Amino acid sequence: DAGITQSPRHKVTETGTPVTLRCHQTENHRYMYWYRQDPGHGLRLIHYSYGVKDTDKGEVSDGYSVSRSKTEDFLLTLESATSSQTSVYFCAIGTGGEDTQYFGPGTRLTVL
Amino acid sequence: GNSVTQMEGPVTLSEEAFLTINCTYTATGYPSLFWYVQYPGEGLQLLLKATKADDKGSNKGFEATYRKETTSFHLEKGSVQVSDSAVYFCALTLYGGSQGNLIFGKGTKLSVKP
């Protein structure tokens, strides 16, 4: 299995509070991705990174920001959490292009 | 735009039954196609992939053939087991798209009964 960890694995928070999710890899892959998984929607891309300090928006980026200060870490921040951001968040890593992506175990976030 | 459509679930089968999960795609370029599987409480794992037309991906008894003429990548297995119960996602990424973003279908939940 690819070395990807996510923390925390579960979080319950209140509307309006900031939340940061962490993805850590030990594979030295260039690309890292954040997806959210919701019933009836499959997985949708939030943001991705193609190198240290290089990030770009995905399909559902509103309300989220990301940072990548080291190759191994990719942080997803909800500046002010809303109930619509209740979801399961998955981090993935890859080499880009048509290559396979490897997924972390996920973080279940509940915003009350 | 680029999109993936897969059959709605849930799909319930008896052990040793034949499985087909339909997947069709729309793409502006030349996609690579993937099937990912998600077991309960876990992240997604790559099940199989195909990178060009007429390629067949296979793994763990599952197969899928990249059909450009019908823009399809249907997943099949000849004899399912209870342990195959999971959610299956069809996905594409575009060759030449440097970021390699995956575009997913909505997923099909498979339940296999003993």
GROMACS .gro file of C-alpha atoms in nm:
model
  226
    1ASP     CA    1   0.000   0.000   0.000
    2ALA     CA    2   0.113   0.353  -0.078
    3GLY     CA    3   0.222   0.542   0.232
    4ILE     CA    4  -0.054   0.794   0.282
    5THR     CA    5  -0.200   0.898   0.613
    6GLN     CA    6  -0.472   1.146   0.693
    7SER     CA    7  -0.540   1.321   1.020
    8PRO     CA    8  -0.767   1.344   1.195
    9ARG     CA    9  -0.972   1.043   1.082
   10HIS     CA   10  -1.290   1.181   1.237
   11LYS     CA   11  -1.383   1.531   1.339
   12VAL     CA   12  -1.698   1.699   1.463
   13THR     CA   13  -1.700   2.076   1.463
   14GLU     CA   14  -1.942   2.367   1.473
   15THR     CA   15  -2.048   2.604   1.199
   16GLY     CA   16  -1.813   2.898   1.164
   17THR     CA   17  -1.505   2.736   1.311
   18PRO     CA   18  -1.184   2.684   1.115
   19VAL     CA   19  -1.079   2.329   1.037
   20THR     CA   20  -0.754   2.193   0.895
   21LEU     CA   21  -0.712   1.844   0.758
   22ARG     CA   22  -0.369   1.699   0.698
   23CYS     CA   23  -0.245   1.456   0.436
   24HIS     CA   24   0.101   1.305   0.472
   25GLN     CA   25   0.283   1.086   0.218
   26THR     CA   26   0.605   0.891   0.230
   27GLU     CA   27   0.618   0.814  -0.144
   28ASN     CA   28   0.773   1.140  -0.266
   29HIS     CA   29   0.502   1.177  -0.531
   30ARG     CA   30   0.484   1.514  -0.698
   31TYR     CA   31   0.105   1.540  -0.717
   32MET     CA   32  -0.132   1.549  -0.425
   33TYR     CA   33  -0.511   1.587  -0.437
   34TRP     CA   34  -0.802   1.655  -0.207
   35TYR     CA   35  -1.143   1.508  -0.294
   36ARG     CA   36  -1.471   1.506  -0.114
   37GLN     CA   37  -1.714   1.215  -0.127
   38ASP     CA   38  -2.086   1.271  -0.095
   39PRO     CA   39  -2.379   1.037  -0.157
   40GLY     CA   40  -2.501   1.065  -0.513
   41HIS     CA   41  -2.195   1.259  -0.626
   42GLY     CA   42  -1.907   1.016  -0.620
   43LEU     CA   43  -1.577   1.191  -0.555
   44ARG     CA   44  -1.518   1.549  -0.658
   45LEU     CA   45  -1.186   1.729  -0.673
   46ILE     CA   46  -1.142   2.022  -0.435
   47HIS     CA   47  -0.781   2.129  -0.491
   48TYR     CA   48  -0.461   1.970  -0.607
   49SER     CA   49  -0.090   2.039  -0.587
   50TYR     CA   50   0.176   1.975  -0.848
   51GLY     CA   51   0.471   2.067  -0.629
   52VAL     CA   52   0.579   2.256  -0.320
   53LYS     CA   53   0.387   2.584  -0.309
   54ASP     CA   54   0.217   2.498  -0.642
   55THR     CA   55  -0.156   2.445  -0.611
   56ASP     CA   56  -0.466   2.485  -0.822
   57LYS     CA   57  -0.843   2.470  -0.787
   58GLY     CA   58  -1.063   2.177  -0.866
   59GLU     CA   59  -1.432   2.142  -0.934
   60VAL     CA   60  -1.560   2.232  -0.586
   61SER     CA   61  -1.299   2.468  -0.439
   62ASP     CA   62  -1.526   2.738  -0.292
   63GLY     CA   63  -1.483   2.761   0.085
   64TYR     CA   64  -1.156   2.567   0.087
   65SER     CA   65  -0.792   2.661   0.077
   66VAL     CA   66  -0.480   2.446   0.062
   67SER     CA   67  -0.113   2.472   0.133
   68ARG     CA   68   0.191   2.261   0.055
   69SER     CA   69   0.512   2.375   0.219
   70LYS     CA   70   0.681   2.033   0.200
   71THR     CA   71   0.663   1.756  -0.057
   72GLU     CA   72   0.515   1.516   0.196
   73ASP     CA   73   0.238   1.731   0.343
   74PHE     CA   74  -0.077   1.877   0.188
   75LEU     CA   75  -0.315   2.068   0.413
   76LEU     CA   76  -0.680   2.141   0.345
   77THR     CA   77  -0.836   2.429   0.539
   78LEU     CA   78  -1.197   2.522   0.582
   79GLU     CA   79  -1.170   2.884   0.694
   80SER     CA   80  -1.523   2.892   0.833
   81ALA     CA   81  -1.692   2.555   0.825
   82THR     CA   82  -2.051   2.523   0.704
   83SER     CA   83  -2.294   2.233   0.727
   84SER     CA   84  -2.264   2.181   0.350
   85GLN     CA   85  -1.901   2.083   0.408
   86THR     CA   86  -2.003   1.778   0.608
   87SER     CA   87  -1.847   1.503   0.402
   88VAL     CA   88  -1.577   1.241   0.380
   89TYR     CA   89  -1.250   1.388   0.258
   90PHE     CA   90  -0.992   1.183   0.074
   91CYS     CA   91  -0.637   1.270  -0.006
   92ALA     CA   92  -0.466   1.108  -0.303
   93ILE     CA   93  -0.116   1.108  -0.445
   94GLY     CA   94   0.020   1.038  -0.791
   95THR     CA   95   0.276   1.119  -1.054
   96GLY     CA   96   0.029   1.313  -1.271
   97GLY     CA   97  -0.091   1.255  -1.624
   98GLU     CA   98  -0.264   0.924  -1.682
   99ASP     CA   99  -0.094   0.747  -1.396
  100THR     CA  100  -0.270   0.583  -1.106
  101GLN     CA  101  -0.368   0.779  -0.798
  102TYR     CA  102  -0.338   0.625  -0.454
  103PHE     CA  103  -0.587   0.719  -0.187
  104GLY     CA  104  -0.561   0.774   0.184
  105PRO     CA  105  -0.808   0.625   0.435
  106GLY     CA  106  -1.027   0.936   0.451
  107THR     CA  107  -1.141   1.187   0.711
  108ARG     CA  108  -1.505   1.200   0.813
  109LEU     CA  109  -1.596   1.560   0.894
  110THR     CA  110  -1.925   1.659   1.053
  111VAL     CA  111  -2.015   2.027   1.077
  112LEU     CA  112  -2.302   2.091   1.320
  113GLY     CA  113  -1.729   1.847  -2.089
  114ASN     CA  114  -1.575   1.533  -1.949
  115SER     CA  115  -1.794   1.302  -1.746
  116VAL     CA  116  -1.851   0.944  -1.637
  117THR     CA  117  -2.188   0.775  -1.607
  118GLN     CA  118  -2.227   0.442  -1.433
  119MET     CA  119  -2.528   0.235  -1.351
  120GLU     CA  120  -2.724   0.323  -1.043
  121GLY     CA  121  -2.712   0.085  -0.755
  122PRO     CA  122  -2.746  -0.084  -0.530
  123VAL     CA  123  -2.684  -0.413  -0.704
  124THR     CA  124  -2.760  -0.726  -0.505
  125LEU     CA  125  -2.638  -1.064  -0.627
  126SER     CA  126  -2.608  -1.414  -0.494
  127GLU     CA  127  -2.264  -1.567  -0.452
  128GLU     CA  128  -2.123  -1.710  -0.779
  129ALA     CA  129  -2.350  -1.493  -0.993
  130PHE     CA  130  -2.219  -1.301  -1.295
  131LEU     CA  131  -2.156  -0.931  -1.243
  132THR     CA  132  -2.175  -0.646  -1.489
  133ILE     CA  133  -2.152  -0.281  -1.389
  134ASN     CA  134  -2.199  -0.049  -1.682
  135CYS     CA  135  -1.982   0.259  -1.731
  136THR     CA  136  -1.984   0.506  -2.017
  137TYR     CA  137  -1.784   0.821  -2.056
  138THR     CA  138  -1.769   1.152  -2.238
  139ALA     CA  139  -1.425   1.298  -2.298
  140THR     CA  140  -1.280   1.570  -2.516
  141GLY     CA  141  -0.942   1.401  -2.544
  142TYR     CA  142  -0.798   1.052  -2.510
  143PRO     CA  143  -0.880   0.929  -2.162
  144SER     CA  144  -0.732   0.658  -1.951
  145LEU     CA  145  -1.001   0.462  -1.773
  146PHE     CA  146  -1.005   0.319  -1.424
  147TRP     CA  147  -1.214   0.114  -1.188
  148TYR     CA  148  -1.163   0.183  -0.821
  149VAL     CA  149  -1.316  -0.016  -0.537
  150GLN     CA  150  -1.406   0.106  -0.189
  151TYR     CA  151  -1.462  -0.154   0.081
  152PRO     CA  152  -1.669  -0.051   0.383
  153GLY     CA  153  -1.491   0.205   0.600
  154GLU     CA  154  -1.188   0.225   0.375
  155GLY     CA  155  -1.038   0.450   0.109
  156LEU     CA  156  -1.041   0.379  -0.262
  157GLN     CA  157  -0.815   0.117  -0.415
  158LEU     CA  158  -0.730   0.081  -0.780
  159LEU     CA  159  -0.896  -0.232  -0.917
  160LEU     CA  160  -0.789  -0.212  -1.282
  161LYS     CA  161  -0.714   0.033  -1.558
  162ALA     CA  162  -0.679   0.067  -1.934
  163THR     CA  163  -0.492   0.341  -2.111
  164LYS     CA  164  -0.592   0.302  -2.476
  165ALA     CA  165  -0.869   0.169  -2.695
  166ASP     CA  166  -0.919  -0.210  -2.695
  167ASP     CA  167  -0.699  -0.255  -2.387
  168LYS     CA  168  -0.837  -0.496  -2.132
  169GLY     CA  169  -0.768  -0.433  -1.765
  170SER     CA  170  -0.796  -0.726  -1.526
  171ASN     CA  171  -0.740  -0.798  -1.159
  172LYS     CA  172  -0.881  -1.037  -0.898
  173GLY     CA  173  -1.113  -1.195  -1.157
  174PHE     CA  174  -1.255  -0.858  -1.264
  175GLU     CA  175  -1.220  -0.741  -1.623
  176ALA     CA  176  -1.304  -0.433  -1.824
  177THR     CA  177  -1.236  -0.353  -2.189
  178TYR     CA  178  -1.183   0.001  -2.319
  179ARG     CA  179  -1.434   0.039  -2.604
  180LYS     CA  180  -1.377   0.363  -2.788
  181GLU     CA  181  -1.657   0.302  -3.038
  182THR     CA  182  -1.917   0.279  -2.762
  183THR     CA  183  -1.728   0.503  -2.512
  184SER     CA  184  -1.767   0.232  -2.252
  185PHE     CA  185  -1.564   0.053  -1.987
  186HIS     CA  186  -1.800  -0.202  -1.832
  187LEU     CA  187  -1.681  -0.400  -1.532
  188GLU     CA  188  -1.741  -0.777  -1.531
  189LYS     CA  189  -1.673  -1.073  -1.309
  190GLY     CA  190  -1.777  -1.426  -1.382
  191SER     CA  191  -1.844  -1.542  -1.026
  192VAL     CA  192  -1.877  -1.294  -0.742
  193GLN     CA  193  -1.799  -1.366  -0.380
  194VAL     CA  194  -1.932  -1.218  -0.059
  195SER     CA  195  -1.594  -1.046  -0.018
  196ASP     CA  196  -1.660  -0.847  -0.338
  197SER     CA  197  -1.927  -0.646  -0.159
  198ALA     CA  198  -1.813  -0.286  -0.195
  199VAL     CA  199  -1.873   0.034  -0.385
  200TYR     CA  200  -1.725   0.044  -0.734
  201PHE     CA  201  -1.626   0.368  -0.907
  202CYS     CA  202  -1.554   0.416  -1.272
  203ALA     CA  203  -1.321   0.708  -1.348
  204LEU     CA  204  -1.126   0.871  -1.625
  205THR     CA  205  -0.826   1.093  -1.658
  206LEU     CA  206  -0.716   1.264  -1.973
  207TYR     CA  207  -0.392   1.174  -2.143
  208GLY     CA  208  -0.189   1.486  -2.173
  209GLY     CA  209  -0.366   1.647  -1.883
  210SER     CA  210  -0.061   1.716  -1.675
  211GLN     CA  211  -0.245   1.728  -1.348
  212GLY     CA  212  -0.400   1.385  -1.395
  213ASN     CA  213  -0.726   1.478  -1.230
  214LEU     CA  214  -0.965   1.190  -1.196
  215ILE     CA  215  -1.325   1.237  -1.295
  216PHE     CA  216  -1.545   0.987  -1.115
  217GLY     CA  217  -1.883   0.833  -1.170
  218LYS     CA  218  -2.121   0.833  -0.876
  219GLY     CA  219  -2.038   0.482  -0.768
  220THR     CA  220  -2.230   0.154  -0.767
  221LYS     CA  221  -2.282  -0.033  -0.444
  222LEU     CA  222  -2.260  -0.410  -0.479
  223SER     CA  223  -2.392  -0.647  -0.215
  224VAL     CA  224  -2.326  -1.018  -0.253
  225LYS     CA  225  -2.538  -1.257  -0.048
  226PRO     CA  226  -2.422  -1.606   0.053
   0.00000   0.00000   0.00000
